Coordinates of C-alpha atoms and ligand atoms in Angstrom, one line a residue:
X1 CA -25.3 5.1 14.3
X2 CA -21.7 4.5 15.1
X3 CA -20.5 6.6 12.0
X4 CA -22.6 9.6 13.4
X5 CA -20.2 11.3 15.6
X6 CA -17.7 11.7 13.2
X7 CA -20.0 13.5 11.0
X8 CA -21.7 17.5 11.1
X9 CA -24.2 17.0 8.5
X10 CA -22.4 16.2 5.4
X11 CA -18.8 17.4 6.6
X12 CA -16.6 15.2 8.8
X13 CA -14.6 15.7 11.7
X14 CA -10.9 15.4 12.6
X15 CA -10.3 13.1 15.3
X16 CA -7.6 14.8 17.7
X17 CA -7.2 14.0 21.2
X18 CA -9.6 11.4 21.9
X19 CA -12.4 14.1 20.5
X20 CA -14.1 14.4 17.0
X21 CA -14.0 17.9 16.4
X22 CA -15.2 20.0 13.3
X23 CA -13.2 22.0 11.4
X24 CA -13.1 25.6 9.8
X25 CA -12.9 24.8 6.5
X26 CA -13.5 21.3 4.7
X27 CA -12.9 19.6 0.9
X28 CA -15.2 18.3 -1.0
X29 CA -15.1 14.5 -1.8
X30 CA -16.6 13.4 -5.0
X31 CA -16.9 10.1 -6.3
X32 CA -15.1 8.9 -8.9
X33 CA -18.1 7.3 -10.0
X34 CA -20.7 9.5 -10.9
X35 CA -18.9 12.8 -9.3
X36 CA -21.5 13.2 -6.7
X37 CA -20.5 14.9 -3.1
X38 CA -19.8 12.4 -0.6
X39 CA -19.1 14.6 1.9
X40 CA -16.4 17.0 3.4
X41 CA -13.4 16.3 4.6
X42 CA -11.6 18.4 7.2
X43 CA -9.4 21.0 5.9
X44 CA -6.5 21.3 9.2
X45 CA -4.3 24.5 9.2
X46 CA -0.7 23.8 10.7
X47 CA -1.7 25.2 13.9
X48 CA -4.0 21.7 13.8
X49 CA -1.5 19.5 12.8
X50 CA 0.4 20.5 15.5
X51 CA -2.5 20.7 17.9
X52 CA -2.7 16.9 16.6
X53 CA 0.8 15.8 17.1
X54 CA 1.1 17.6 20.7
X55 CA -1.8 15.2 21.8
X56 CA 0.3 12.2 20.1
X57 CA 3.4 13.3 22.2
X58 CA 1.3 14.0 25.9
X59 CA -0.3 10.4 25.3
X60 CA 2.7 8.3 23.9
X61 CA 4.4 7.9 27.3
X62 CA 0.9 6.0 29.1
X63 CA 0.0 4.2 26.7
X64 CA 3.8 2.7 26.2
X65 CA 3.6 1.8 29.6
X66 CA 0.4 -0.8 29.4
X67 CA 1.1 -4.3 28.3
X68 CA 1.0 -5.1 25.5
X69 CA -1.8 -7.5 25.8
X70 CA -3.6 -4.4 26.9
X71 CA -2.9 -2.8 23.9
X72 CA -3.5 -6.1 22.2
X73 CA -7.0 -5.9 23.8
X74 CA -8.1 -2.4 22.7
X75 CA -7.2 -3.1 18.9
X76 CA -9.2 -6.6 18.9
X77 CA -11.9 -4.3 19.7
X78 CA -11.3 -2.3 17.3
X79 CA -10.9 -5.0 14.8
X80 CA -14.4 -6.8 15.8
X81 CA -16.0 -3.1 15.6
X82 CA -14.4 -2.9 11.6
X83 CA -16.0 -6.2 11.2
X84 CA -19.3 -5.9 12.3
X85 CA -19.3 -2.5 10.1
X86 CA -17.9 -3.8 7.0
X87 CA -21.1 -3.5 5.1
X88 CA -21.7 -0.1 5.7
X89 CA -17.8 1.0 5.3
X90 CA -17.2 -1.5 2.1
X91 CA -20.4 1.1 0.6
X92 CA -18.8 4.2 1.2
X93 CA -14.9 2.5 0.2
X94 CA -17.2 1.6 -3.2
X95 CA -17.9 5.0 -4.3
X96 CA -15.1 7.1 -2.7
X97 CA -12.3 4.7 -4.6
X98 CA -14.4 3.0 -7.2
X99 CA -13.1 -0.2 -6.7
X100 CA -15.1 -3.0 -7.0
X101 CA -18.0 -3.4 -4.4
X102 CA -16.6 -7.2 -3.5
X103 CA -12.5 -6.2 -2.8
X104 CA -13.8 -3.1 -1.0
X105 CA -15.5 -6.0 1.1
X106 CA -12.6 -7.8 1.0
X107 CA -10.5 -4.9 2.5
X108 CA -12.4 -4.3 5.2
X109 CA -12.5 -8.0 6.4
X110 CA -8.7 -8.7 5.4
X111 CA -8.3 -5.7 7.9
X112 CA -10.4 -6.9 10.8
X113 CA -8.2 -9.9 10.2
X114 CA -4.6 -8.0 9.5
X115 CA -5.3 -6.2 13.2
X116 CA -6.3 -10.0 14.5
X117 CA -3.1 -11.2 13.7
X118 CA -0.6 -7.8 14.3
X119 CA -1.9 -8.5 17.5
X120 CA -1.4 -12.6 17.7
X121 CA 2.1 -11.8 16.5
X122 CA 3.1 -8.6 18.5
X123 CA 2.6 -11.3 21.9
X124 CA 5.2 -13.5 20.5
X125 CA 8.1 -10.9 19.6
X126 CA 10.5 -11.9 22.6
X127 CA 13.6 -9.8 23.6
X128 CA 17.0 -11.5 24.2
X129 CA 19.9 -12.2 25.3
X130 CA 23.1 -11.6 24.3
X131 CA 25.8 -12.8 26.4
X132 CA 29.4 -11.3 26.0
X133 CA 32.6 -13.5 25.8
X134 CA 32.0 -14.7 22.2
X135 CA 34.9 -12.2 20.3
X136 CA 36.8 -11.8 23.3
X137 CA 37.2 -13.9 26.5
X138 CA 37.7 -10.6 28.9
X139 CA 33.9 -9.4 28.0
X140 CA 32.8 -12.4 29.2
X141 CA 31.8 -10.8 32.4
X142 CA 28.9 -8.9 30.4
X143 CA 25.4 -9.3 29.0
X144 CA 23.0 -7.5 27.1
X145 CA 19.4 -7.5 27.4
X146 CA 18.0 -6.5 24.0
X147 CA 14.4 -5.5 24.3
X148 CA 12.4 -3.8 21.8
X149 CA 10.7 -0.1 22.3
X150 CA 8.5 2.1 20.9
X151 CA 9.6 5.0 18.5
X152 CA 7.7 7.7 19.9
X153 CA 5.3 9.4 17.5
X154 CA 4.7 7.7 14.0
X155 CA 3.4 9.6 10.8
X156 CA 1.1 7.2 9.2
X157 CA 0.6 8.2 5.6
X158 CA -1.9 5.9 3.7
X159 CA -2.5 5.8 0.0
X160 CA -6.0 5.9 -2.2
X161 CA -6.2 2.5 -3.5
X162 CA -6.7 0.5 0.1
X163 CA -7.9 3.4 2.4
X164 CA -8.5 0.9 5.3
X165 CA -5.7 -1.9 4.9
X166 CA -3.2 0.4 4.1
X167 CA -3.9 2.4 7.5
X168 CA -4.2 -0.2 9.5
X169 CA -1.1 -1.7 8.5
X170 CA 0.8 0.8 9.5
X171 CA -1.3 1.7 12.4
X172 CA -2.0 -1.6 14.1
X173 CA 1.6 -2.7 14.6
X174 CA 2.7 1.1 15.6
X175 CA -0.1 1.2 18.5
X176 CA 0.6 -2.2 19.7
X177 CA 4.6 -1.6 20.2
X178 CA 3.7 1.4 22.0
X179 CA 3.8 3.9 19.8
X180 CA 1.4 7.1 19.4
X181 CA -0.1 7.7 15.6
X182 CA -1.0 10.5 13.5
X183 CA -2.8 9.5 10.7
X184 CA -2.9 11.1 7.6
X185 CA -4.7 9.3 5.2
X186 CA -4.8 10.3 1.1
X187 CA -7.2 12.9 0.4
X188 CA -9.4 10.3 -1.9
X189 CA -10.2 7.9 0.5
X190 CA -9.9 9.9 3.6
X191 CA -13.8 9.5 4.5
X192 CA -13.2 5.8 4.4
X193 CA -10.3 6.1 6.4
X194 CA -12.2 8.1 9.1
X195 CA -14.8 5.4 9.9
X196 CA -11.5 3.0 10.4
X197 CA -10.2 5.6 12.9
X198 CA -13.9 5.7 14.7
X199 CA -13.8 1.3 14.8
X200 CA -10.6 1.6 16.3
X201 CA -11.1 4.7 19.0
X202 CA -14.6 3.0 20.0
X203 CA -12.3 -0.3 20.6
X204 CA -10.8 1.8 23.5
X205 CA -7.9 3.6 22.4
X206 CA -6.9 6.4 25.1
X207 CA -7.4 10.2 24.0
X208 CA -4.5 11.4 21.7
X209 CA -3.0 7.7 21.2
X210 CA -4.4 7.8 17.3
X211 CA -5.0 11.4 15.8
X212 CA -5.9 12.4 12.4
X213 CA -4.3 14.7 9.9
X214 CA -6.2 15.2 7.1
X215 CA -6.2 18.6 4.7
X216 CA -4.5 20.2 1.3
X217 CA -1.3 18.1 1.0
X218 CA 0.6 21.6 0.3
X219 CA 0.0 22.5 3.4
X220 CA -0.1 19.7 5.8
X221 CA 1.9 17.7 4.1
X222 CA 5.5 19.5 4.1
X223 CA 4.9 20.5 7.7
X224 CA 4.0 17.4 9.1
X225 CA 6.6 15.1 7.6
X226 CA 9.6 17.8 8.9
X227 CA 7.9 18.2 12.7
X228 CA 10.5 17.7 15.1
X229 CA 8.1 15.1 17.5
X230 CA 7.8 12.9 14.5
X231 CA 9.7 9.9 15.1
X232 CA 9.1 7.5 12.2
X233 CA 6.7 7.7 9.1
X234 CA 5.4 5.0 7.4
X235 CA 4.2 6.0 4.2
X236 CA 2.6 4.2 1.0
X237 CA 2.7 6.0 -2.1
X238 CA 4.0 7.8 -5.1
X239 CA 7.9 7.9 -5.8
X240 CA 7.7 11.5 -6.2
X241 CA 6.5 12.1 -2.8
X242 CA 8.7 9.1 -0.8
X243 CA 11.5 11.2 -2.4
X244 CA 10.6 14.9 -0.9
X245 CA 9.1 13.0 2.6
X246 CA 13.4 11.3 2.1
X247 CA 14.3 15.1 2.0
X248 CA 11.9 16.9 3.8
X249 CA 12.2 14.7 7.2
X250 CA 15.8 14.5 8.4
X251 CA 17.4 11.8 10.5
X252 CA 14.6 9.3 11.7
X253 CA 13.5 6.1 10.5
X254 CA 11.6 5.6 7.6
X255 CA 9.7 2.5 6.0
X256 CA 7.9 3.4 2.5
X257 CA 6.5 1.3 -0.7
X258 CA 6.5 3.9 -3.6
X259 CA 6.0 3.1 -7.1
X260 CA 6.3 0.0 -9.3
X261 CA 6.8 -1.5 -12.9
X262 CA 6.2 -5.1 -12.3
X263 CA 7.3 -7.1 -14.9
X264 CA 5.6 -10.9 -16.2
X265 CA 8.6 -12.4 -17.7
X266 CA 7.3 -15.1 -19.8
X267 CA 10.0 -17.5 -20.3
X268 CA 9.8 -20.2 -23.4
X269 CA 8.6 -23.3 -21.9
X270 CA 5.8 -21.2 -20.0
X271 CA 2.8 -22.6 -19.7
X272 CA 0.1 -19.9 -21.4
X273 CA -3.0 -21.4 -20.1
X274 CA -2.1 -20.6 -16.1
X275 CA 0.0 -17.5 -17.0
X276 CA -3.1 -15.7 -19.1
X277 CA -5.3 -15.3 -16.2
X278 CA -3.1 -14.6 -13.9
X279 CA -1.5 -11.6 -16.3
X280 CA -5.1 -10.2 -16.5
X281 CA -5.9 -10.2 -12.9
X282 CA -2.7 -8.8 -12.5
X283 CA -2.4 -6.4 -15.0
X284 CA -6.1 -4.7 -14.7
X285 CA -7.4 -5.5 -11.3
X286 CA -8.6 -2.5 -9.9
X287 CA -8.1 -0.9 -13.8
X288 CA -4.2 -1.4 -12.8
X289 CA -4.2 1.4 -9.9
X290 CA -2.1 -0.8 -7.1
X291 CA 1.8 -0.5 -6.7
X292 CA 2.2 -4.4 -7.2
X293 CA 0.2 -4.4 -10.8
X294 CA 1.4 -6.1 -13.7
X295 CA 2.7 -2.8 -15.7
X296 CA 4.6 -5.1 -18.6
X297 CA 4.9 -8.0 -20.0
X298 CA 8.5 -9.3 -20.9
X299 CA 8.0 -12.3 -23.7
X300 CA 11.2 -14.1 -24.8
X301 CA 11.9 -15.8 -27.7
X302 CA 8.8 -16.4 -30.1
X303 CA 6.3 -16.4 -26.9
X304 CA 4.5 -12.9 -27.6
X305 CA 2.8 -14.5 -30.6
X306 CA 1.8 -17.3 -29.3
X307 CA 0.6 -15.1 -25.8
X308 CA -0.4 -11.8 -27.5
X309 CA -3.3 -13.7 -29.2
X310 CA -4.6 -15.3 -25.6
X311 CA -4.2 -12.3 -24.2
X312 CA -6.7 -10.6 -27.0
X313 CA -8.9 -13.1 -27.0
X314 CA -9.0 -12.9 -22.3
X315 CA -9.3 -9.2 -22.6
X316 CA -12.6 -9.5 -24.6
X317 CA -14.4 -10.6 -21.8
X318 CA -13.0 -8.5 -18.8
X319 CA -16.1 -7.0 -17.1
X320 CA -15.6 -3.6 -16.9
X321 CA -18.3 -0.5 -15.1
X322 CA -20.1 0.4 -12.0
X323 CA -17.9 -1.0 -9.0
X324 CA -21.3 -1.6 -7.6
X325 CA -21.4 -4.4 -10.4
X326 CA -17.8 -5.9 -9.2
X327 CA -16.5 -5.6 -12.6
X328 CA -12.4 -6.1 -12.8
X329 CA -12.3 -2.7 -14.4
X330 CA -13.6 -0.1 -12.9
X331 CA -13.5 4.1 -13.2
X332 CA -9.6 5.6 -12.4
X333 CA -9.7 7.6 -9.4
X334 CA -9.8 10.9 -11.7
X335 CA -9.7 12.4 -15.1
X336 CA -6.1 13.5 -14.9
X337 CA -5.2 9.8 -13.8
X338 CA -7.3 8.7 -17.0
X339 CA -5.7 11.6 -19.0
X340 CA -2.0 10.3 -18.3
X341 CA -2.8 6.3 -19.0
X342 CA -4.6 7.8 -22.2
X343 CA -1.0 9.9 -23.0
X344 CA 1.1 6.9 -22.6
X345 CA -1.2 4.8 -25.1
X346 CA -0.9 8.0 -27.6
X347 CA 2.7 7.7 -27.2
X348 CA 3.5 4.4 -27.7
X349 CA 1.1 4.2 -30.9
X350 CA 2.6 7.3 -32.4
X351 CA 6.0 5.7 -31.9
X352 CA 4.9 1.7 -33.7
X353 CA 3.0 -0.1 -31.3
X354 CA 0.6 -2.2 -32.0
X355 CA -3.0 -1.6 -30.3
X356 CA -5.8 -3.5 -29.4
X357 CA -8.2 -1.4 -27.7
X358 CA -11.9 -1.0 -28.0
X359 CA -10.5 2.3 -27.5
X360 CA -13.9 3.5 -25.3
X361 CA -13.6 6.1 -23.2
X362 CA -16.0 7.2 -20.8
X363 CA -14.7 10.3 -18.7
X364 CA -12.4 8.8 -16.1
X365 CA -13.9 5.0 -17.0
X366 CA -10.9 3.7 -19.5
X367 CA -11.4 0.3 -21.6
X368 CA -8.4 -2.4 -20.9
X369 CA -5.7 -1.6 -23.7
X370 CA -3.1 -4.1 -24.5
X371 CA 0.4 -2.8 -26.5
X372 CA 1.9 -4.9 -28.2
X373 CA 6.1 -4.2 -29.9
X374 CA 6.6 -1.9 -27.3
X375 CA 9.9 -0.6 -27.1
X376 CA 11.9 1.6 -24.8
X377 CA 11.8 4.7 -26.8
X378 CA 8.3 4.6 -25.6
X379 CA 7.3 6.1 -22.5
X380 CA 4.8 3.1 -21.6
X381 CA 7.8 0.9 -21.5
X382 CA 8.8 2.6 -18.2
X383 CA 6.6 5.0 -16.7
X384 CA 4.4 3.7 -14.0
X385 CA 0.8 4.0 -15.8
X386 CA -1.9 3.3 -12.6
X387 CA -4.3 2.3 -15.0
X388 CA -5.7 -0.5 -17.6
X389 CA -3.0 -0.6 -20.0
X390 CA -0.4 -3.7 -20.8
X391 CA 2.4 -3.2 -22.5
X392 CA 4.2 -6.7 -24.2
X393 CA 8.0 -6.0 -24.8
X394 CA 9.8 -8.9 -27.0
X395 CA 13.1 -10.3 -26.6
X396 CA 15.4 -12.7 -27.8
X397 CA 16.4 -15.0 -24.6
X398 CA 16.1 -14.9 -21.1
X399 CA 19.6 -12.7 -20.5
X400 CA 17.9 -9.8 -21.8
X401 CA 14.6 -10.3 -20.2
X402 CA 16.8 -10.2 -16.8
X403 CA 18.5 -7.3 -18.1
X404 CA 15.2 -5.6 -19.8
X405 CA 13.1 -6.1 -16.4
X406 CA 16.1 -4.9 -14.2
X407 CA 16.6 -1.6 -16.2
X408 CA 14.0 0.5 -14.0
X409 CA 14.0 2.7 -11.4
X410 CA 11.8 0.7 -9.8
X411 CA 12.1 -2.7 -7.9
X412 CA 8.8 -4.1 -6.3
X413 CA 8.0 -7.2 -7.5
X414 CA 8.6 -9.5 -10.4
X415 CA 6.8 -12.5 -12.3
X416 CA 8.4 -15.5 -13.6
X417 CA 6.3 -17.6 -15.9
X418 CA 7.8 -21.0 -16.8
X419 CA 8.6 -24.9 -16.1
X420 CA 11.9 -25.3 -14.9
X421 CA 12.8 -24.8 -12.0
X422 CA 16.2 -24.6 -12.0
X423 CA 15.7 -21.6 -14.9
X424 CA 12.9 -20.2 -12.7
X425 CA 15.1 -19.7 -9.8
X426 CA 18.1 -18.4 -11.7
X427 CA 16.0 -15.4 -13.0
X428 CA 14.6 -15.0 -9.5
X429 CA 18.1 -14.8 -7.9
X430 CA 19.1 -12.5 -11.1
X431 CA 15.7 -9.9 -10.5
X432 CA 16.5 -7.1 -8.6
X433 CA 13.3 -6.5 -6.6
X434 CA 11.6 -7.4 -3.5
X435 CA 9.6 -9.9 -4.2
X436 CA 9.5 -12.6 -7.3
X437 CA 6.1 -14.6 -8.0
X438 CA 7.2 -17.9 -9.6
X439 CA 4.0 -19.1 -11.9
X440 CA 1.6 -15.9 -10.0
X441 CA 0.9 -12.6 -10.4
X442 CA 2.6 -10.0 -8.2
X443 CA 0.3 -9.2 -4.7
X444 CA 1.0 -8.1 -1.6
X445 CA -0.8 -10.6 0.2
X446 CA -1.3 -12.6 2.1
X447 CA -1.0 -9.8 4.9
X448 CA 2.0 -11.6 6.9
X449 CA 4.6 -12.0 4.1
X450 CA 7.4 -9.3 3.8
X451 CA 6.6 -6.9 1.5
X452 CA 9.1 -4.5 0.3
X453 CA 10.9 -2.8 -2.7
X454 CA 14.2 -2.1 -3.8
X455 CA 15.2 0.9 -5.7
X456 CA 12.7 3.8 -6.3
X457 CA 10.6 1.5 -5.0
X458 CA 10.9 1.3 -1.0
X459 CA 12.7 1.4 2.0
X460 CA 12.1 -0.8 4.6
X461 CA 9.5 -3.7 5.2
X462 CA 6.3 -4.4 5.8
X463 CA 4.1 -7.6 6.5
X464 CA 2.7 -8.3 9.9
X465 CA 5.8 -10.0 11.8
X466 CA 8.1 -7.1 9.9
X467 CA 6.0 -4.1 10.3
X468 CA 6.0 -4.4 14.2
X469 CA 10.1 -4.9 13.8
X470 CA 9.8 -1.5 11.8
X471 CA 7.6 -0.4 14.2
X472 CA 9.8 -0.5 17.3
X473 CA 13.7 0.0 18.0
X474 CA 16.0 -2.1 19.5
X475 CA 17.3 -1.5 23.6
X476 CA 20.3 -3.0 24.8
X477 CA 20.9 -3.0 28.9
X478 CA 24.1 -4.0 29.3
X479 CA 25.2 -5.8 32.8
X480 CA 28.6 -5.7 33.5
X481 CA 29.1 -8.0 36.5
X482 CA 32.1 -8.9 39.2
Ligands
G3H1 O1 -0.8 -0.4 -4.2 C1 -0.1 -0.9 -3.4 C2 -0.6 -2.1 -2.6 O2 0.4 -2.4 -1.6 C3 -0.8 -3.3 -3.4 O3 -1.4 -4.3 -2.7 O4 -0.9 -6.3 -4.0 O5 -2.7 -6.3 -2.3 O6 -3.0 -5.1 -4.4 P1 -2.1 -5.6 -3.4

């Protein structure tokens, strides 16, 4: 009932201006699943996009100037709406992603309680004071008040792999500093997204405070990221496309998480029995297709042959199907995603890895592959695969695992596998990237830690307390007195 007003039929609606309207033209969405049409989504021209962002600018100003706990108000709405829906969203997330029925559960609550908690926190963020006097005794007659503003209009561009949690991270915090939004959410996943954008507009949100962009990426996306009443984009994503939105958008603000190549260094004295599962759920959760995966596994010293085996053995019993089955590997989001994984495990077994595969293929559904001697001739030593493959790279001590793991364009996050602490913390401080699990797989959660990358992999942070930072600018009033 709720989801019917952003719908015509089987094609969805853009939502600009406080209005769901329909659209000329729309794309069809197919599941990655079975390949049947979920519906269309709404195809915008660049007269729409700018129709969009106009509305953002007109209702930026109002909306900035209710309290925050106003603000605060109209997203816990939102968030209790997302909630009592999650059922019905998690369905469609299911088939429009293929990700397992249970996380696409998962993503919808986390979100409901993400928005919960932007919220809690955004009511805590005081300005301050900053009195003068301190470098030289003759300012001491001035003091600044720092406050903290809104931005203007943010681009919010979300990614395929968390329709929901990746919006609302970026959207929740914008909103609640005072921000206007247009959304733009990836094309896959875009109907999902829609149904978050309903939760939160039937919360209360004013007309033209959240609009959507949605369309061909060749022709929204260039003109959006370079519109002149963009004032900040948040975007989560591929490399490729951080680096042309880097290009493409000028002088404002931008906070991005891009690509990854997370190692698992597994350090000697590691103890296998923890760092096996942990390496699987890492490595093929979601059939590998999140930013924070395990994409290789860095063994030093005789370790790989005492961990290749246990990994063998694990990998024999990963469930893998129907999402609807909450398998751990599920269908890749498309045949050319399945095509390149497939390319990188040609590659490195042309060039002397070892395989252990069941080596079934079933369209886009690809069966967890583990590589074993892979070197960095081969491609799958450092290309970002999105998919269920593990490469195991061996080296002689620790130095060169640093060294091995640091050599990347990428800089997400890291694993550390190990007992001693004093070692553990020495790799961590030698890691270049923006986050390092000691003893855990790399995640992003829990939703209020800093998340953020270094290298190809990010600018800027993100987590709950950090994304309403990144979401506002600093003031400073300056009093000069006597
Ligand atoms: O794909 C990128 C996501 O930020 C990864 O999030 O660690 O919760 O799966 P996750």
């Amino acid at each position: 009932m709720l989801f019917d007003a952003i719908r015509n039929g089987t094609n969805y609606k853009k939502y600009v201006n406080g209005a769901w309207q329909a659209t000329q033209t729309t794309i069809p969405i197919l599941s990655p699943i079975d390949g049947a049409e979920l519906g269309g989504m709404p195809a915008m021209t660049r007269t729409e996009v700018d129709d969009a962002i106009a509305s953002c600018v007109a209702a930026q100003k109002p909306w900035a100037r209710k309290s925050l706990y106003e603000r605060g108000d109209i997203l816990l709405q939102g968030a209790q709406l997302l909630r009592a829906n999650a059922p019905e969203i998690a369905d469609l997330l299911t088939r429009e992603i293929a990700k397992d029925h249970k996380s696409c559960l998962l993503e919808v609550t986390r979100t409901a309680d993400l928005i919960q908690a932007t919220v809690e926190q955004g009511k805590a963020l005081v300005g301050e004071v900053v009195q003068g006097g301190v470098l030289d005794a003759d300012t001491r007659h001035k003091t600044a008040l720092v406050t903290r503003v809104p931005y203007g209009v943010v681009l919010a561009v979300s990614p395929f792999n968390y329709p929901i949690n990746l919006a609302a991270s970026k959207i929740a915090p914008a909103l609640l500093m005072g921000n206007s939004v247009a959304f733009k959410p990836s094309t896959q996943g875009s109907l999902s997204a829609l149904h978050l954008v309903r939760c939160l507009e039937q919360g209360g949100l004013p007309a033209g405070v959240l609009c959507t962009i949605t369309g061909e990426g060749s022709v929204v996306g260039p003109h959006m990221m370079a519109h002149p009443d963009i004032a900040l984009i948040n975007f989560t994503g591929s490399t490729g496309v951080g680096q042309k939105i880097a290009k493409g958008s000028g002088m404002i603000p931008l906070v991005m998480e891009l690509g990854g190549k997370d190692p698992a260094i597994i350090l000697p004295d590691a103890d296998l029995a923890r760092a096996v599962p942990h390496i699987i759920g890492g490595a093929f959760g979601y059939a590998g297709q999140r930013c924070t995966a395990i994409k290789r596994v860095i063994a030093v010293g005789d370790t790989a042959d005492r961990l290749v085996p246990l990994l063998q053995q694990a990998m024999a019993d990963i469930p893998v199907g129907n999402p609807f089955d909450d398998p751990l590997v599920t269908p890749l989001i498309s045949k050319k995603a399945a095509d390149y994984v497939q390319s990188l495990i040609d590659d490195a077994r042309a060039k002397g890895a070892d395989v252990y595969t069941t080596g079934k293929r079933q369209g886009n559904l690809l069966y967890p592959t583990l590589c074993d001697h892979v070197t960095e001739d081969m491609a799958l030593a450092h290309e970002e695969p999105f998919g269920p493959v593990l490469p195991v790279l061996r080296v002689s001590d620790t130095a060169e695992a640093v060294a091995l793991a640091n050599r990347s364009e990428y800089g997400l996050q890291a694993s550390v596998f190990g007992r001693d602490v004093d070692v553990l913390l020495d790799v961590a401080e030698q890691l270049d990237a923006g986050t390092i699990n000691l003893n855990g797989k790399t995640e992003r959660g829990p939703d209020n830690f800093p998340f953020l990358g270094t290298k190809n992999s990010g600018i800027g942070v993100q987590g709950i307390r950090y994304a309403l930072e990144a979401s506002s600018q600093l003031k400073s009033i300056v009093i000069h007195r006597g």
